[in-house]
Coordinates of N, CA, C and O and ligand atoms in Angstrom, one line a residue:
X94 N 30.3 -16.7 6.1 CA 28.8 -16.4 5.3 C 29.2 -14.8 5.6 O 29.7 -14.0 6.1
X95 N 28.0 -14.2 4.3 CA 28.3 -12.9 4.5 C 27.4 -11.9 5.1 O 26.2 -12.5 5.4
X96 N 27.9 -11.1 5.4 CA 26.9 -10.3 6.5 C 27.0 -8.3 6.3 O 27.5 -8.1 5.0
X97 N 25.8 -8.0 6.3 CA 25.7 -6.6 6.3 C 25.7 -5.6 7.5 O 25.4 -6.6 8.6
X98 N 25.5 -4.9 7.1 CA 25.0 -4.0 8.8 C 24.2 -3.3 8.2 O 23.1 -2.9 7.2
X99 N 23.0 -3.3 9.3 CA 21.7 -2.8 9.2 C 21.4 -1.7 8.4 O 22.1 -0.7 9.0
X100 N 20.8 -0.7 7.7 CA 20.8 0.3 7.2 C 19.6 0.9 8.0 O 19.9 2.2 7.6
X101 N 19.5 0.8 8.8 CA 17.9 1.7 9.9 C 19.1 2.6 10.1 O 20.5 2.4 11.0
X102 N 18.5 4.4 9.5 CA 19.4 5.6 10.2 C 19.5 5.2 11.8 O 20.5 5.8 12.3
X103 N 18.8 5.1 12.5 CA 18.7 5.1 13.9 C 18.7 3.7 15.2 O 18.7 3.5 15.7
X104 N 19.4 2.9 14.0 CA 19.2 1.0 14.6 C 20.6 1.1 15.8 O 20.0 0.5 16.3
X105 N 21.6 2.1 15.3 CA 22.5 2.2 16.7 C 22.2 3.1 17.8 O 23.6 3.0 18.8
X106 N 21.4 3.7 17.7 CA 20.5 4.2 19.0 C 19.4 2.9 19.7 O 19.0 3.9 21.0
X107 N 18.8 2.6 19.5 CA 18.0 1.3 20.5 C 19.3 1.0 21.2 O 19.7 0.3 20.9
X108 N 17.8 0.9 22.6 CA 18.9 0.6 23.7 C 18.2 -1.1 23.8 O 17.4 -1.1 24.7
X109 N 18.7 -1.9 23.2 CA 19.1 -3.4 23.6 C 20.1 -3.6 23.9 O 21.4 -3.8 23.1
X110 N 20.0 -4.6 24.6 CA 21.3 -5.8 25.2 C 22.4 -6.1 23.9 O 23.3 -6.3 24.3
X111 N 21.4 -7.0 22.6 CA 22.5 -8.0 21.7 C 22.8 -6.1 20.7 O 23.8 -6.9 20.2
X112 N 22.6 -5.0 21.1 CA 23.9 -4.0 20.8 C 25.0 -3.4 21.3 O 25.3 -3.1 20.4
X113 N 25.1 -3.8 22.8 CA 25.9 -2.8 23.4 C 27.8 -4.3 23.0 O 27.4 -5.5 23.1
X114 N 28.1 -3.3 22.6 CA 29.7 -3.6 21.9 C 30.5 -3.5 23.1 O 30.6 -2.2 23.7
X115 N 31.8 -3.1 23.2 CA 33.1 -3.0 23.4 C 33.5 -3.6 24.8 O 32.9 -3.8 25.3
X116 N 34.6 -2.5 25.0 CA 35.2 -3.2 26.8 C 34.7 -2.4 27.9 O 33.8 -0.8 27.1
X117 N 34.4 -2.3 29.5 CA 34.1 -1.9 30.2 C 35.1 -0.5 30.2 O 36.4 -0.4 29.8
X118 N 34.0 0.5 30.3 CA 34.4 2.1 30.2 C 34.9 3.0 28.8 O 34.2 3.9 28.9
X119 N 34.6 2.0 27.7 CA 33.8 2.4 26.8 C 32.8 1.3 25.8 O 33.0 1.4 24.8
X120 N 32.0 1.2 25.9 CA 30.8 0.3 26.0 C 30.3 2.0 24.5 O 30.0 2.4 24.6
X121 N 29.6 0.7 23.7 CA 28.8 1.5 22.3 C 27.5 0.5 22.2 O 27.5 -0.5 22.5
X122 N 26.3 1.3 21.6 CA 25.4 0.7 20.8 C 25.9 0.4 19.7 O 26.2 1.5 18.9
X123 N 25.9 -0.8 19.1 CA 26.1 -1.1 17.5 C 25.2 -1.2 16.6 O 24.2 -2.3 17.1
X124 N 25.7 -0.7 15.5 CA 24.2 -1.1 14.6 C 24.2 -2.7 14.6 O 25.6 -3.7 14.7
X125 N 23.2 -3.3 14.2 CA 23.4 -4.7 14.1 C 23.5 -5.0 12.9 O 23.7 -4.5 11.9
X126 N 24.5 -6.5 12.7 CA 25.0 -7.4 11.7 C 23.7 -8.4 11.1 O 23.5 -9.2 12.4
X127 N 23.5 -8.3 10.2 CA 22.4 -9.3 9.5 C 23.5 -10.1 8.4 O 24.1 -9.3 7.9
X128 N 23.0 -11.1 8.6 CA 23.2 -12.2 8.0 C 23.3 -12.4 6.8 O 21.4 -12.4 6.3
X129 N 23.4 -12.1 5.7 CA 23.3 -12.3 4.3 C 22.5 -13.2 3.5 O 23.1 -14.8 3.7
X130 N 21.6 -13.7 2.9 CA 21.0 -15.0 2.6 C 20.8 -15.1 1.2 O 20.3 -13.8 0.6
X131 N 21.5 -15.9 0.3 CA 21.8 -15.4 -1.1 C 21.4 -17.4 -1.3 O 22.8 -17.8 -1.0
X132 N 21.1 -17.2 -1.9 CA 19.2 -17.4 -2.5 C 18.3 -17.2 -1.7 O 18.6 -17.9 -0.3
X133 N 17.3 -16.1 -1.4 CA 16.7 -15.3 -0.3 C 15.7 -16.9 0.0 O 15.3 -17.5 -0.7
X134 N 15.3 -16.9 1.2 CA 14.8 -18.1 1.9 C 13.1 -17.7 1.1 O 12.5 -16.3 0.9
X135 N 12.5 -18.9 1.0 CA 10.9 -18.5 0.1 C 10.6 -17.6 0.6 O 9.4 -17.1 0.1
X136 N 10.1 -17.3 2.2 CA 9.4 -16.2 3.1 C 10.1 -15.1 2.9 O 9.2 -13.7 3.6
X137 N 11.2 -14.9 2.2 CA 12.2 -13.4 1.9 C 12.0 -12.9 0.9 O 10.8 -13.4 0.2
X138 N 11.2 -10.9 1.6 CA 11.4 -10.4 0.4 C 12.5 -8.9 0.0 O 12.2 -9.3 -1.1
X139 N 13.5 -10.0 0.5 CA 14.5 -9.1 -0.1 C 15.4 -7.9 1.0 O 16.0 -7.8 1.3
X140 N 14.0 -7.4 1.7 CA 14.6 -6.0 3.2 C 15.6 -6.9 3.7 O 16.4 -5.9 4.5
X141 N 15.2 -8.1 4.1 CA 15.6 -8.8 5.4 C 17.3 -9.0 5.0 O 17.9 -9.0 6.2
X142 N 17.7 -8.4 4.2 CA 19.2 -9.1 4.2 C 20.2 -7.5 3.9 O 20.9 -7.5 4.5
X143 N 19.1 -6.4 4.5 CA 19.9 -5.0 4.7 C 19.1 -4.5 5.8 O 19.9 -3.3 6.6
X144 N 18.3 -4.4 6.5 CA 17.4 -4.3 7.7 C 17.4 -5.4 9.0 O 16.8 -6.1 8.5
X145 N 17.2 -4.6 9.6 CA 17.4 -5.9 11.2 C 15.9 -6.1 11.5 O 15.9 -7.6 12.0
X146 N 15.1 -5.7 11.1 CA 13.5 -5.0 11.5 C 12.7 -4.3 10.4 O 13.5 -3.0 10.0
X147 N 11.8 -4.6 10.8 CA 10.7 -3.4 9.6 C 10.5 -2.3 9.7 O 11.1 -1.1 8.9
X148 N 11.3 -1.8 11.6 CA 11.2 -0.8 11.9 C 12.1 0.5 11.6 O 12.3 1.0 10.6
X149 N 13.8 -0.5 10.8 CA 14.4 0.4 10.7 C 14.3 0.5 9.0 O 14.7 1.6 8.7
X150 N 13.2 -1.0 8.5 CA 13.5 -0.3 7.0 C 12.7 0.9 7.3 O 12.9 1.7 6.4
X151 N 11.2 1.3 8.0 CA 10.7 2.1 7.8 C 11.4 3.7 8.1 O 11.2 4.8 7.7
X152 N 12.2 3.7 8.9 CA 13.0 4.8 9.2 C 13.7 5.5 8.1 O 13.6 6.5 7.7
X153 N 14.8 4.0 7.9 CA 15.3 4.3 6.3 C 14.7 5.0 5.2 O 15.0 6.3 4.9
X154 N 13.5 4.6 5.3 CA 12.6 4.6 3.8 C 12.1 6.6 4.3 O 12.3 7.4 3.5
X155 N 11.5 6.5 5.6 CA 11.1 7.9 5.9 C 12.3 9.1 5.6 O 12.3 10.1 5.1
X156 N 13.6 8.6 5.8 CA 14.8 9.4 5.9 C 14.7 9.6 4.6 O 15.4 10.7 3.8
X157 N 14.5 9.1 3.4 CA 15.2 8.5 1.7 C 13.9 8.6 1.2 O 14.0 8.3 0.0
X158 N 13.1 9.2 1.4 CA 12.0 8.8 0.5 C 11.7 9.0 -0.4 O 11.6 9.1 -1.8
X159 N 12.1 10.6 -1.5 CA 12.3 11.8 -1.7 C 13.6 10.9 -2.7 O 13.0 11.3 -4.5
X160 N 14.2 10.1 -2.5 CA 15.9 10.1 -3.3 C 14.5 8.6 -3.8 O 15.2 8.3 -5.5
X161 N 14.2 7.4 -3.0 CA 13.8 6.2 -3.5 C 13.0 6.9 -4.6 O 12.8 5.8 -5.8
X162 N 11.5 7.7 -4.5 CA 10.8 7.8 -5.6 C 11.3 8.7 -6.6 O 10.8 7.7 -7.9
X163 N 12.8 9.3 -6.8 CA 13.1 9.4 -7.9 C 13.9 8.5 -8.6 O 13.8 8.5 -9.7
X164 N 14.0 6.9 -8.2 CA 14.2 6.1 -8.7 C 13.5 5.8 -9.9 O 13.8 4.9 -10.7
X165 N 11.8 5.8 -9.6 CA 11.1 5.5 -10.5 C 9.8 6.1 -10.2 O 8.9 5.4 -9.6
X166 N 9.8 7.2 -10.8 CA 8.6 8.2 -10.3 C 7.6 7.8 -11.1 O 7.9 7.3 -12.3
X167 N 6.2 8.1 -10.7 CA 4.8 7.6 -11.5 C 4.1 9.0 -11.7 O 4.0 9.7 -11.1
X168 N 4.2 9.2 -13.1 CA 3.5 10.5 -13.5 C 2.5 10.4 -14.1 O 2.0 10.9 -14.5
X169 N 1.8 9.0 -14.8 CA 0.3 9.3 -14.9 C 0.5 7.4 -14.3 O 1.1 6.9 -14.2
X170 N -1.1 7.2 -14.6 CA -1.2 6.2 -13.9 C -1.8 4.7 -14.7 O -0.9 5.1 -15.5
X171 N -1.1 3.8 -13.9 CA -1.4 2.4 -15.0 C -2.8 1.9 -15.0 O -3.7 2.7 -13.7
X172 N -3.0 1.0 -15.1 CA -4.4 0.7 -15.5 C -4.0 -1.0 -15.9 O -2.9 -1.0 -17.1
X173 N -5.1 -1.6 -15.8 CA -5.1 -3.3 -16.1 C -6.1 -3.6 -16.7 O -7.3 -3.4 -15.9
X174 N -6.4 -4.1 -18.0 CA -7.7 -4.1 -18.8 C -8.2 -5.4 -18.0 O -7.7 -6.4 -17.9
X175 N -9.8 -4.8 -17.8 CA -10.6 -6.2 -17.0 C -11.6 -6.1 -17.8 O -12.0 -5.6 -18.9
X176 N -12.1 -7.6 -17.9 CA -13.7 -7.8 -19.1 C -14.5 -7.1 -17.5 O -14.3 -6.8 -16.7
X177 N -15.7 -6.9 -18.3 CA -16.5 -6.6 -17.8 C -17.3 -6.8 -16.1 O -17.2 -8.1 -16.3
X178 N -17.1 -6.8 -15.7 CA -17.0 -7.1 -13.9 C -18.5 -7.9 -13.7 O -19.6 -7.0 -13.9
X179 N -19.0 -9.1 -13.2 CA -20.1 -9.8 -13.1 C -20.4 -9.5 -11.3 O -19.6 -9.9 -10.8
X180 N -22.1 -8.9 -11.4 CA -22.3 -8.4 -9.8 C -23.0 -9.9 -9.7 O -24.0 -10.0 -10.6
X181 N -23.0 -10.3 -8.6 CA -23.5 -11.4 -8.0 C -24.1 -11.8 -6.6 O -23.6 -11.1 -5.8
X182 N -25.4 -11.6 -6.6 CA -26.0 -11.7 -5.2 C -26.1 -12.8 -4.7 O -26.4 -14.2 -5.2
X183 N -25.8 -12.9 -3.5 CA -25.8 -14.4 -2.6 C -26.9 -13.6 -0.7 O -26.7 -12.2 -0.9
X184 N -27.5 -14.5 -0.6 CA -28.3 -14.1 0.7 C -28.3 -15.9 1.4 O -28.3 -16.7 0.8
X185 N -28.4 -15.3 2.9 CA -28.6 -17.0 3.5 C -30.3 -16.4 4.3 O -30.6 -15.1 4.3
X186 N -30.4 -16.3 5.2 CA -31.7 -16.2 5.9 C -31.3 -15.1 7.1 O -32.6 -15.0 7.4
X187 N -29.9 -14.9 6.9 CA -29.5 -13.7 8.0 C -29.8 -12.6 7.0 O -29.8 -11.4 8.0
X188 N -28.6 -12.1 6.0 CA -28.6 -11.4 5.2 C -28.2 -11.4 3.5 O -28.1 -12.7 3.5
X189 N -27.7 -10.7 3.0 CA -27.7 -10.6 1.9 C -26.4 -9.8 1.2 O -26.3 -8.7 2.1
X190 N -25.9 -9.7 0.2 CA -24.6 -9.7 0.0 C -24.5 -10.0 -1.5 O -24.8 -10.3 -2.4
X191 N -23.4 -8.6 -2.1 CA -22.5 -8.9 -3.7 C -21.4 -9.1 -3.8 O -20.5 -8.9 -2.7
X192 N -21.3 -10.0 -4.7 CA -20.1 -10.3 -5.3 C -19.8 -9.7 -6.3 O -20.5 -10.4 -7.2
X193 N -18.3 -9.2 -6.4 CA -18.1 -8.6 -8.1 C -16.6 -9.4 -8.6 O -15.6 -9.6 -7.7
X194 N -17.4 -10.4 -9.5 CA -16.0 -11.2 -9.8 C -15.3 -10.5 -10.8 O -16.0 -9.2 -11.9
X195 N -14.1 -10.3 -10.6 CA -13.2 -9.1 -11.9 C -12.4 -10.3 -12.5 O -11.2 -10.9 -11.9
X196 N -12.0 -9.8 -13.3 CA -11.0 -11.3 -14.0 C -10.1 -10.6 -15.2 O -10.8 -9.2 -16.1
X197 N -9.3 -10.3 -15.4 CA -8.6 -9.3 -16.4 C -8.6 -9.9 -17.7 O -8.4 -11.0 -18.1
X198 N -8.8 -8.8 -18.7 CA -9.2 -9.3 -20.5 C -7.4 -10.0 -20.5 O -6.7 -8.5 -20.8
X199 N -7.2 -11.2 -20.8 CA -5.5 -11.6 -21.7 C -5.4 -10.3 -22.5 O -4.9 -10.8 -23.1
X200 N -6.9 -10.5 -23.1 CA -6.7 -10.5 -25.3 C -6.1 -9.1 -25.5 O -5.6 -8.6 -26.5
X201 N -6.4 -7.8 -24.2 CA -6.2 -6.4 -24.0 C -4.9 -6.6 -23.3 O -4.8 -4.7 -23.3
X202 N -4.3 -6.9 -22.6 CA -2.4 -7.1 -22.5 C -1.8 -6.8 -23.3 O -1.3 -7.1 -24.6
X203 N -0.7 -5.6 -22.8 CA 0.0 -5.4 -23.5 C 1.2 -5.6 -23.5 O 1.3 -6.2 -22.5
Ligands
LIG333 ZN1 18.3 -2.4 12.8

């Protein structure tokens, strides 16, 4: 089984019992070890192989956000061509509302 250390910059500072390691007199709180899944289980998104929890992922992003953005900077907006939206009015005896149906125009896809 392959393992990664959690990449959360403060993972080793969180005071939980499962992080305590070492012998009496020289105990430490240690970064959590993560079991690597390959292939990823269907419900995984990928970050789970590198971070023990979402909080550690967010700490990492907070610390390295500028570097992460530099990997794929967005200098202009993106657009998805759509057909003219169809607005439909619905009502029941209590209230009425509108639904807007948005469909992608496949003929204008790049
Ligand atoms: Zn962690």
